[in-house]
Short mmCIF file of C-alpha atoms and ligand atoms in Angstrom, two decimals:
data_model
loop_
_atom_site.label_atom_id
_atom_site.label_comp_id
_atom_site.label_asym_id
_atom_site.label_seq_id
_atom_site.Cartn_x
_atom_site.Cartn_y
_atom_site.Cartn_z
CA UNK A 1 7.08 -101.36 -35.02
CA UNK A 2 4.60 -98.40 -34.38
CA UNK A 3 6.16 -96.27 -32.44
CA UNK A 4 3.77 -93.18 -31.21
CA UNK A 5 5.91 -90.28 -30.36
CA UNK A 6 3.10 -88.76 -28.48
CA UNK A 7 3.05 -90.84 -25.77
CA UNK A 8 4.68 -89.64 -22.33
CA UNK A 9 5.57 -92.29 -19.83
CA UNK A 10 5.14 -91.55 -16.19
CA UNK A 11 8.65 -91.63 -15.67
CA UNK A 12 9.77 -89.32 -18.89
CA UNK A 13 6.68 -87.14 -17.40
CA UNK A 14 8.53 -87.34 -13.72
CA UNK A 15 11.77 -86.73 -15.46
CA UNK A 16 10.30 -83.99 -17.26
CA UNK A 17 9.00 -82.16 -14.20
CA UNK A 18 12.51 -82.01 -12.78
CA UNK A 19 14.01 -79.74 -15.79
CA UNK A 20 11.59 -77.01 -13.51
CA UNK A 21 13.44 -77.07 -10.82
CA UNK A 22 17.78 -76.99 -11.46
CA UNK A 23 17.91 -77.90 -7.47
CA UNK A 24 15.64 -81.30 -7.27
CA UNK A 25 17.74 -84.44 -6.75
CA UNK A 26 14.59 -86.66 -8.34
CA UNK A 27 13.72 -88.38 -5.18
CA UNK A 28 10.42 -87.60 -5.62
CA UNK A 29 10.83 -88.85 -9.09
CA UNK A 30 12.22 -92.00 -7.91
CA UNK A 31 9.32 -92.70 -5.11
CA UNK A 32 7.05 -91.55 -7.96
CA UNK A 33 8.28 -94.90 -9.73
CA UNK A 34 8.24 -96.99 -7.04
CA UNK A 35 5.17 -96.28 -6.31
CA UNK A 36 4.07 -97.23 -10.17
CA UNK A 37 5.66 -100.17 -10.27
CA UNK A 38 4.31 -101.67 -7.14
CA UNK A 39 0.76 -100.24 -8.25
CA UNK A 40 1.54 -102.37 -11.42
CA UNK A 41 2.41 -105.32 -9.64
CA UNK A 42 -0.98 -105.07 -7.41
CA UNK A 43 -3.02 -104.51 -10.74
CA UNK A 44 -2.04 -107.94 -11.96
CA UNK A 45 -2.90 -109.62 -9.29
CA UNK A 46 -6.71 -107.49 -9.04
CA UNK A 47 -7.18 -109.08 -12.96
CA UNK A 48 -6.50 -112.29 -12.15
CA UNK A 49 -8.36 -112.08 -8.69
CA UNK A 50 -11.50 -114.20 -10.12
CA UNK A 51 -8.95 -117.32 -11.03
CA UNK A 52 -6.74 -118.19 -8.56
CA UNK A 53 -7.28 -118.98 -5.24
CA UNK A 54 -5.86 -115.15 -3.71
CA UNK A 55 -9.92 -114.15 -3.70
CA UNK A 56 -11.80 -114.05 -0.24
CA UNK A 57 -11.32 -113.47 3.20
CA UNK A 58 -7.77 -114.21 4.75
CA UNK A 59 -9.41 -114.94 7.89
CA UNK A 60 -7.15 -112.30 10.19
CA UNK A 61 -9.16 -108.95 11.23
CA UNK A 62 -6.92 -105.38 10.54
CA UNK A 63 -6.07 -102.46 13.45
CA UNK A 64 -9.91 -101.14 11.98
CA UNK A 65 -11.46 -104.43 13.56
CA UNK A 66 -12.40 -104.98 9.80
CA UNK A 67 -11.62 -108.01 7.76
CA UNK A 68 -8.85 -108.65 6.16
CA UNK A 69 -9.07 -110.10 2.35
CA UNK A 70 -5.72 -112.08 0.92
CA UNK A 71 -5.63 -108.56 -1.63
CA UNK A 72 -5.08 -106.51 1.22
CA UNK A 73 -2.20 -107.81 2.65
CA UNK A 74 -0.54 -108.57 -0.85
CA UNK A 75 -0.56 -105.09 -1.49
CA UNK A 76 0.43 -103.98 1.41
CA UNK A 77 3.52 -105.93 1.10
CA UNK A 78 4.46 -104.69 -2.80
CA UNK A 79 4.05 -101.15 -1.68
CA UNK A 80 5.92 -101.44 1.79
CA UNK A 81 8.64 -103.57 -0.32
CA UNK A 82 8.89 -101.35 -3.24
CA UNK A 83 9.19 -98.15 -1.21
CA UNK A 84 11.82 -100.28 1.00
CA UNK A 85 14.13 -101.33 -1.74
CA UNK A 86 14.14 -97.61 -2.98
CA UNK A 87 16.10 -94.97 -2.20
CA UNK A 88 13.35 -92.12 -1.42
CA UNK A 89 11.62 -93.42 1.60
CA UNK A 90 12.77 -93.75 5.27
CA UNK A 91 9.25 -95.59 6.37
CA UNK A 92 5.70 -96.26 5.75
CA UNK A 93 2.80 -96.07 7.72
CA UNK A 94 -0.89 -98.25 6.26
CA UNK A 95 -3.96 -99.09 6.71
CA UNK A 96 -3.11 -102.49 7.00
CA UNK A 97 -0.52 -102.21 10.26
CA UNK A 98 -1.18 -100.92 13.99
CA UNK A 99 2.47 -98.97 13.81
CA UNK A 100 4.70 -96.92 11.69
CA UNK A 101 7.67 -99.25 9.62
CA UNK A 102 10.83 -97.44 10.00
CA UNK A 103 13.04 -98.91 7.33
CA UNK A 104 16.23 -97.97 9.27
CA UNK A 105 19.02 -98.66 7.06
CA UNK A 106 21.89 -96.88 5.56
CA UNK A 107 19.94 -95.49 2.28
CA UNK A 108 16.51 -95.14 3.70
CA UNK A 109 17.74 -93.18 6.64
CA UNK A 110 19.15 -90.83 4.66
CA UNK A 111 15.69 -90.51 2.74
CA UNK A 112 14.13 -87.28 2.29
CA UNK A 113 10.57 -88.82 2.23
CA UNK A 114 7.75 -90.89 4.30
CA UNK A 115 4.74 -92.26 3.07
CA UNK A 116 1.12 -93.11 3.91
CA UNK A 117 -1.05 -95.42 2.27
CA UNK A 118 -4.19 -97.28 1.97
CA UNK A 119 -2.69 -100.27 0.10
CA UNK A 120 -6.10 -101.50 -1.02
CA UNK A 121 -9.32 -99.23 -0.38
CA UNK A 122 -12.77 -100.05 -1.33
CA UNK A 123 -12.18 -104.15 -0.77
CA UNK A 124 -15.32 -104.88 0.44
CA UNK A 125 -15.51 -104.71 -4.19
CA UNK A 126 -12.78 -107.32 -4.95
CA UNK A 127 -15.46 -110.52 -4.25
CA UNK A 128 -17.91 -108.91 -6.96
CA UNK A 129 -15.22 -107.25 -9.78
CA UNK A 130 -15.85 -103.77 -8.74
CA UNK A 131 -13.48 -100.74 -9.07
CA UNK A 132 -10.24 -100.55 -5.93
CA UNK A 133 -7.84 -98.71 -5.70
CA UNK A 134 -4.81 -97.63 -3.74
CA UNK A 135 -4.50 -94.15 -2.13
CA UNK A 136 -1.20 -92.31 -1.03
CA UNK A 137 0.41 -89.12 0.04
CA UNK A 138 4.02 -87.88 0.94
CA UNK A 139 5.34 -86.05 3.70
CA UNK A 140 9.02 -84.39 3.61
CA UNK A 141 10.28 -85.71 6.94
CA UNK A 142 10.84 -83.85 10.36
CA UNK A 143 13.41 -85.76 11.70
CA UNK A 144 16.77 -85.40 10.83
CA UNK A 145 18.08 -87.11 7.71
CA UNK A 146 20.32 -90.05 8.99
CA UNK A 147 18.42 -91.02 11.48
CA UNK A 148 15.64 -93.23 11.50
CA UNK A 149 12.10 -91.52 10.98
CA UNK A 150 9.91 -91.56 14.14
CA UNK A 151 6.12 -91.03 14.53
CA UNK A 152 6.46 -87.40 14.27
CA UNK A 153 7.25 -87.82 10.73
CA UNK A 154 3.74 -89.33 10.11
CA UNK A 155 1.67 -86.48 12.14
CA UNK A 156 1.78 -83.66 10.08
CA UNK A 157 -1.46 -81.72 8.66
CA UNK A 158 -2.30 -82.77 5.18
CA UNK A 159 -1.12 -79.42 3.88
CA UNK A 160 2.46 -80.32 4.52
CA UNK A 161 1.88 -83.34 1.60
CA UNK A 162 4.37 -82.82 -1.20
CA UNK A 163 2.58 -84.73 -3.31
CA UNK A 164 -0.49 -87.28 -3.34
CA UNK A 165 -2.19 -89.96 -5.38
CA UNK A 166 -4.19 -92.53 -6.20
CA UNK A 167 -4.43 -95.91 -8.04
CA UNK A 168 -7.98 -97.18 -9.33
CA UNK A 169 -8.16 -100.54 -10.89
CA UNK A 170 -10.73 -100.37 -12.91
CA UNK A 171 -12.13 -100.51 -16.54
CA UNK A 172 -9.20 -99.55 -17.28
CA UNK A 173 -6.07 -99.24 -14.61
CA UNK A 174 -5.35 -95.61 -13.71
CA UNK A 175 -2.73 -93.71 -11.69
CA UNK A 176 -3.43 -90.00 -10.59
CA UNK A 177 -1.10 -88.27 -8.76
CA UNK A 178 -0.94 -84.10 -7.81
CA UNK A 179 1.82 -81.79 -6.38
CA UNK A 180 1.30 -78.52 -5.61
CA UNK A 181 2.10 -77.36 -9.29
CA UNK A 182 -1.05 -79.64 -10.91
CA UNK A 183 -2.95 -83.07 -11.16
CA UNK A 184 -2.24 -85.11 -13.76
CA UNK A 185 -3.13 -88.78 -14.89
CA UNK A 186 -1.66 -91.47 -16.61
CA UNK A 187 -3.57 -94.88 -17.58
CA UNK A 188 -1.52 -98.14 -17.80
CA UNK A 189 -1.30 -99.40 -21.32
CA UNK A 190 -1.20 -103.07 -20.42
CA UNK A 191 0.29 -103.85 -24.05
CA UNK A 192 3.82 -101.99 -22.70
CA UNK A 193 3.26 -102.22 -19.60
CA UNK A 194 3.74 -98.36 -18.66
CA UNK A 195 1.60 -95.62 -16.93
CA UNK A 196 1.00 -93.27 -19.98
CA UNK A 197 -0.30 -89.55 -19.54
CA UNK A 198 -3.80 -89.45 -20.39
CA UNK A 199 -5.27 -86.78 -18.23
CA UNK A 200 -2.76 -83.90 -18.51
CA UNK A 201 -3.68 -80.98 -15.77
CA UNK A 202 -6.39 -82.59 -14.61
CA UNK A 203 -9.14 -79.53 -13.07
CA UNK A 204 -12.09 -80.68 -11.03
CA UNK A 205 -15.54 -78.85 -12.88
CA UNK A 206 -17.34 -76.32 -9.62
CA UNK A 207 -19.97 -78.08 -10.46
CA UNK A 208 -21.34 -81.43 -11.18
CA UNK A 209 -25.00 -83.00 -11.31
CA UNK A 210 -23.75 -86.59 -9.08
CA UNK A 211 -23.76 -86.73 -5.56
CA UNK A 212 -22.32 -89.60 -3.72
CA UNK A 213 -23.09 -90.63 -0.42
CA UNK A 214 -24.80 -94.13 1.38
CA UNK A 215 -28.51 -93.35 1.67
CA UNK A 216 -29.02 -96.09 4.05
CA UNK A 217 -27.74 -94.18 6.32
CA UNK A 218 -29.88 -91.16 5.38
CA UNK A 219 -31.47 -91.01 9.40
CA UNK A 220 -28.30 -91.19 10.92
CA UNK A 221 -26.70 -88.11 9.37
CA UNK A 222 -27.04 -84.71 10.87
CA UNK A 223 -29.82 -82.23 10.10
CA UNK A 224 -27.58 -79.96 7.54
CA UNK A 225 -26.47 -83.12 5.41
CA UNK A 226 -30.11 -84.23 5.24
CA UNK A 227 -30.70 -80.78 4.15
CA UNK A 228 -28.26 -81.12 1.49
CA UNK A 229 -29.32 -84.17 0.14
CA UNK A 230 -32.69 -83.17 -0.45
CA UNK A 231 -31.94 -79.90 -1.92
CA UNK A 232 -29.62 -82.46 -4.68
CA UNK A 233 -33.19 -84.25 -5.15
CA UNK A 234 -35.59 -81.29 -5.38
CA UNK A 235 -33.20 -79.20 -7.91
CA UNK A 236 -34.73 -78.76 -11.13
CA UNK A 237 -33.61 -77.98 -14.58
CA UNK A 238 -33.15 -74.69 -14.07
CA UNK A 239 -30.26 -75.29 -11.64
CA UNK A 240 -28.82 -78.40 -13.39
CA UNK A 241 -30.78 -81.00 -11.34
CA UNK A 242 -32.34 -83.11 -10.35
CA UNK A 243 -28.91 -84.27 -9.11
CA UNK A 244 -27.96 -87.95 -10.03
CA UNK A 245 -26.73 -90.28 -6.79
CA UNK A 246 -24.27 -92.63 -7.59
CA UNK A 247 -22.42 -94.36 -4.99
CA UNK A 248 -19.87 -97.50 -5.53
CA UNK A 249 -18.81 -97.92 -1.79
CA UNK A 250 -15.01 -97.67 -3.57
CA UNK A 251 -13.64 -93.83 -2.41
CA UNK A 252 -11.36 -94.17 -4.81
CA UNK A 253 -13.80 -94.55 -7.97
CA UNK A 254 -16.39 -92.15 -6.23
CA UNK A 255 -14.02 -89.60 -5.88
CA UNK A 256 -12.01 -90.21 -8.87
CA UNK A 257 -15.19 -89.66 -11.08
CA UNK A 258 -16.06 -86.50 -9.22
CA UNK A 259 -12.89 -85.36 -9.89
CA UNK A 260 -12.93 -85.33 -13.63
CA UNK A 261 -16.67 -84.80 -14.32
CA UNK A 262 -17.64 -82.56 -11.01
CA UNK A 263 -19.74 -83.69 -8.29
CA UNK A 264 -19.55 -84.38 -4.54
CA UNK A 265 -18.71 -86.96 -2.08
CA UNK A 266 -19.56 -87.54 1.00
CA UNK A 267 -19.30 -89.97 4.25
CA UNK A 268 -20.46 -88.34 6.90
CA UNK A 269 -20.66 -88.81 10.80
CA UNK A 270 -23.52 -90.71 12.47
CA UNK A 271 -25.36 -90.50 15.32
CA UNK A 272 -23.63 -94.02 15.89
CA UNK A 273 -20.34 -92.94 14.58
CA UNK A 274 -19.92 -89.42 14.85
CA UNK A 275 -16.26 -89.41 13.30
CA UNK A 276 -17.61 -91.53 10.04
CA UNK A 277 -15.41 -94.52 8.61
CA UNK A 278 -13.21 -92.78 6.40
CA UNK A 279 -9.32 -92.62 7.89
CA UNK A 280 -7.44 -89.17 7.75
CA UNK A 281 -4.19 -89.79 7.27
CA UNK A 282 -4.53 -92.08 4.52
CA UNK A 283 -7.53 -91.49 2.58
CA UNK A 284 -9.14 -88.07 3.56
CA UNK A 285 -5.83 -85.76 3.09
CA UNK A 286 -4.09 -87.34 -0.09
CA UNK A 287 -7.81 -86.74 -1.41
CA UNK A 288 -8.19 -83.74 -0.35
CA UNK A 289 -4.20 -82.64 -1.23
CA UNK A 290 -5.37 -83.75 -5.14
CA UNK A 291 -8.91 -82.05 -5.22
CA UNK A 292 -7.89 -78.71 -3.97
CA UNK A 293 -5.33 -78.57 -6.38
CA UNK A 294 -7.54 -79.41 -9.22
CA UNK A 295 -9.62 -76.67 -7.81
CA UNK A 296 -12.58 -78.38 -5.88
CA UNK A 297 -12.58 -78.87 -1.68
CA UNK A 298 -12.60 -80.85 0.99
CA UNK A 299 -14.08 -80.40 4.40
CA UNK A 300 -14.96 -82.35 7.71
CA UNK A 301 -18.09 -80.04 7.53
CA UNK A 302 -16.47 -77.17 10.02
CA UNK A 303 -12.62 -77.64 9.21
CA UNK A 304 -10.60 -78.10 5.88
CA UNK A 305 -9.72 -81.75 5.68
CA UNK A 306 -5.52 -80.17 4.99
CA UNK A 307 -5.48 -78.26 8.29
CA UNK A 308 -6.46 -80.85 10.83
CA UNK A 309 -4.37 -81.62 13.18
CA UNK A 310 -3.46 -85.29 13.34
CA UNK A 311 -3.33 -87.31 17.03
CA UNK A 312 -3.00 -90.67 15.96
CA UNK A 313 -2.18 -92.51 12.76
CA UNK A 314 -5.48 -94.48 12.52
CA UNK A 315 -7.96 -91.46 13.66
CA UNK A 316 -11.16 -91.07 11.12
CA UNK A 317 -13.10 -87.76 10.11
CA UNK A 318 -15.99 -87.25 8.47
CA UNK A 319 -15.55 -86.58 4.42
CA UNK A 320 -16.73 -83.89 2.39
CA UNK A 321 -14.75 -83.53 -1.16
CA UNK A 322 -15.74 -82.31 -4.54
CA UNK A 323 -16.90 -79.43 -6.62
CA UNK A 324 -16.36 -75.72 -5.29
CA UNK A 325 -20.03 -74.65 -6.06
CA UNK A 326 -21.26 -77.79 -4.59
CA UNK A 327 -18.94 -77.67 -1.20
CA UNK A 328 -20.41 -73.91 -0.78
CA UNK A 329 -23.90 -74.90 -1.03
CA UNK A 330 -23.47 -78.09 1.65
CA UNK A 331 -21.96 -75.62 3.87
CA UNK A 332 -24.42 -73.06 3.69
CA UNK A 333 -26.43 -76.30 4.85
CA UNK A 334 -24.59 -77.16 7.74
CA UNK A 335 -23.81 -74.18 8.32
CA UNK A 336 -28.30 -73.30 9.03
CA UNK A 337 -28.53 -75.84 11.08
P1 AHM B 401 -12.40 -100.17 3.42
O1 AHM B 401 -11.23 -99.52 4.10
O2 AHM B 401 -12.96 -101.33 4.16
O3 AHM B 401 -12.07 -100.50 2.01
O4 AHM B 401 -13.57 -99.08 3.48
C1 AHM B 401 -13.42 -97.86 2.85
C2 AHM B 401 -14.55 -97.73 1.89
C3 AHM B 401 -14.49 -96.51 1.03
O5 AHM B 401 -13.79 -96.76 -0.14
C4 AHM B 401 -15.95 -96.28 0.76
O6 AHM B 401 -16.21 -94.95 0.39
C5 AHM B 401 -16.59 -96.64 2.06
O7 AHM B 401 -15.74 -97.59 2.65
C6 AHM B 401 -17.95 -97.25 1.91
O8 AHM B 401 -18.46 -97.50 3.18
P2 AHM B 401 -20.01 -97.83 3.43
O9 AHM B 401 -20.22 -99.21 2.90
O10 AHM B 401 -20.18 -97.73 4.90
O11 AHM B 401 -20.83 -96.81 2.70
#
C-alpha cells in the first residue's frame, strides 16, 4: 500500500493542536470530530441525493416559515445525534427547531461546550446539484457545569465563539473550521474516508475582484449599497475592476470562495425586510468568527457582526463579510449616505 506520510488527518491535526496548550482536556478536539463525522455522514447522503427518493420537499414548513426539504431534517438529526452521543456538548440550538435541545444527562451536563448550527444552508440548491453546506460555531457555556445548559448559554455575542466552521459539499467535500489561533481546511478524501488538511492557515486576500450579492433586489437595498455596487461595476483596470458578480444563493460557497480568493458578500436589508434573511446566531457570527481571523470583516453595515448583542435565537441581520479593502470601501459608502 501507498502510504503518504504527508497527509494530516483532521483528528491528528486536532490532536496536534492540543500539544500547544499542556492544560486542554481535548473537548474541543472531541466536538471537533463529532462534528466531522456527522458532516461525513450528511455528505453521503447530498451524493446520492439525485437517486433515492430523500430529494424534494418534506412537505412540513421550519420556525423561518420556509420549507422544509427531507435533507434538512436528516441533517439536522446526524448533527444533533452526533453532538448528543459525545462527550463535549451539553445542547444544540438549529435552524431547523423553534427551541434550544438541552441534552441533560450525566456526561453532557458536565460538558464544557454548546453549539449552533445551520444543519443544511443554501437548500433551496439540493433540487438542482448545487454547492450546501453546513455552518457552525461554539460557545463555552455560562451555566454551571452539571447542570443542564439554559438559553443563556445560546445568547452570547459572536466574539465569545471558541471556535467556528463550516461544511460545503461541493466539487469536492470540504470542512473549514477557525479558532482564535488560525483557519485551516481539510477536504474529505472519499477513498479513506477522512477530512485531510488541504488549506493550512487559511488568510482571506484584502482584496478581491468578485462581489456577491442578489441583484434582483438591486431597488430594494439602501442608497449606500447601491452606491457600492456600482462603484464594483464602474472600476476599471487601474483599480482591479471591473469587479466580477457571482452569486450561488449557497452562503456557504459564496463566502467560502471569498474567503480563499478575496472578495465580498453581501445580503443586505430591504425596504421590505429591513433585517435581510440571513440568521445571526447561526450563519452571520460563525462566518464572521472565521473571516476575521483569516483577516477580512464582517459588518451589519453600522455594527461588527461579533459584537451584536443577541435577543432571540432565530433573530436575522443584514450581512456584510469579506475582504478588508473591500469592507472599507462599502463603508465609506454607507457611511455618505
Ligand atoms: P436557506 O436557509 O433557505 O438555505 O437560505 C439561506 C440562503 C443563503 O445560503 C443564501 O446566501 C441566501 O439564502 C440566498 O437568498 P436569496 O435567494 O434571497 O438571495
Amino acid at each position: 500500500m501507498n502510504f503518504n506520510r504527508k497527509i494530516l488527518t483532521l483528528d491528528e491535526f486536532t490532536i496536534q493542536q492540543l500539544r500547544n496548550f499542556p492544560h486542554a482536556t481535548g473537548e474541543l478536539s472531541s466536538l471537533l470530530r463529532d462534528l466531522g463525522l456527522a458532516a461525513k455522514r450528511v455528505n453521503v447522503e447530498v451524493n446520492k441525493a439525485g437517486l433515492v427518493d430523500i430529494l424534494g420537499d418534506h412537505g412540513s414548513v421550519n420556525v423561518q416559515g420556509e420549507e422544509v426539504k427531507k435533507l434538512d431534517i436528516f441533517a439536522n438529526n446526524q448533527f444533533m445525534k452526533v453532538l448528543q452521543h459525545g462527550v463535549s456538548c451539553a445542547g444544540i440550538a438549529s435552524e431547523e427547531l423553534d427551541d434550544i435541545v438541552v441534552f441533560n444527562d450525566e456526561i453532557s451536563n458536565q460538558s464544557k461546550y454548546v453549539v449552533m448550527f445551520d444543519p443544511l444552508d443554501g437548500s433551496g440548491n439540493i433540487d438542482v446539484n448545487i454547492s450546501i453546506g453546513t455552518i457552525f460555531g461554539v460557545y463555552r457555556r455560562l451555566s454551571e457545569r452539571g447542570t443542564p445548559c439554559n438559553e443563556k448559554d445560546f445568547l452570547q455575542k459572536g466574539i465569545q465563539q471558541v471556535a467556528a466552521g463550516y461544511i460545503v459539499y461541493g466539487s469536492s467535500t470540504m470542512l473549514v473550521y477557525a479558532t482564535r489561533r488560525g483557519v485551516n481546511g481539510f477536504t474529505l478524501d472519499p477513498s479513506i474516508g477522512e477530512f485531510c488538511l488541504s488549506h493550512p492557515d487559511i488568510k482571506c486576500p484584502p482584496v478581491g475582484n468578485i462581489y456577491s450579492v442578489n441583484h434582483g433586489n438591486f431597488f430594494r437595498y439602501e442608497k449606500g449599497v447601491q452606491e457600492y455596487i456600482t462603484a464594483c461595476q464602474k472600476k476599471d483596470k487601474t483599480n482591479g475592476g471591473p469587479y466580477t458578480q457571482r452569486y450561488i444563493g449557497s452562503m456557504v460557497a459564496d463566502v467560502h470562495r471569498g474567503l480563499i480568493k478575496g472578495g465580498i458578500f453581501m445580503y443586505p436589508g430591504t425596504t421590505d425586510k429591513p433585517n435581510g434573511k440571513l440568521r445571526l446566531a447561526y450563519e452571520c457570527n460563525p462566518f464572521a468568527f472565521i473571516v476575521e481571523v483569516a483577516g477580512g470583516r464582517a459588518t451589519n453595515g453600522k455594527q461588527r457582526i461579533l459584537e451584536i448583542e443577541p435577543t432571540t435565537l432565530h433573530q436575522r441581520v443584514p450581512m456584510f463579510i469579506g475582504s478588508k479593502d473591500m469592507m472599507d470601501e462599502l463603508e465609506g459608502c454607507l457611511i455618505n449616505n
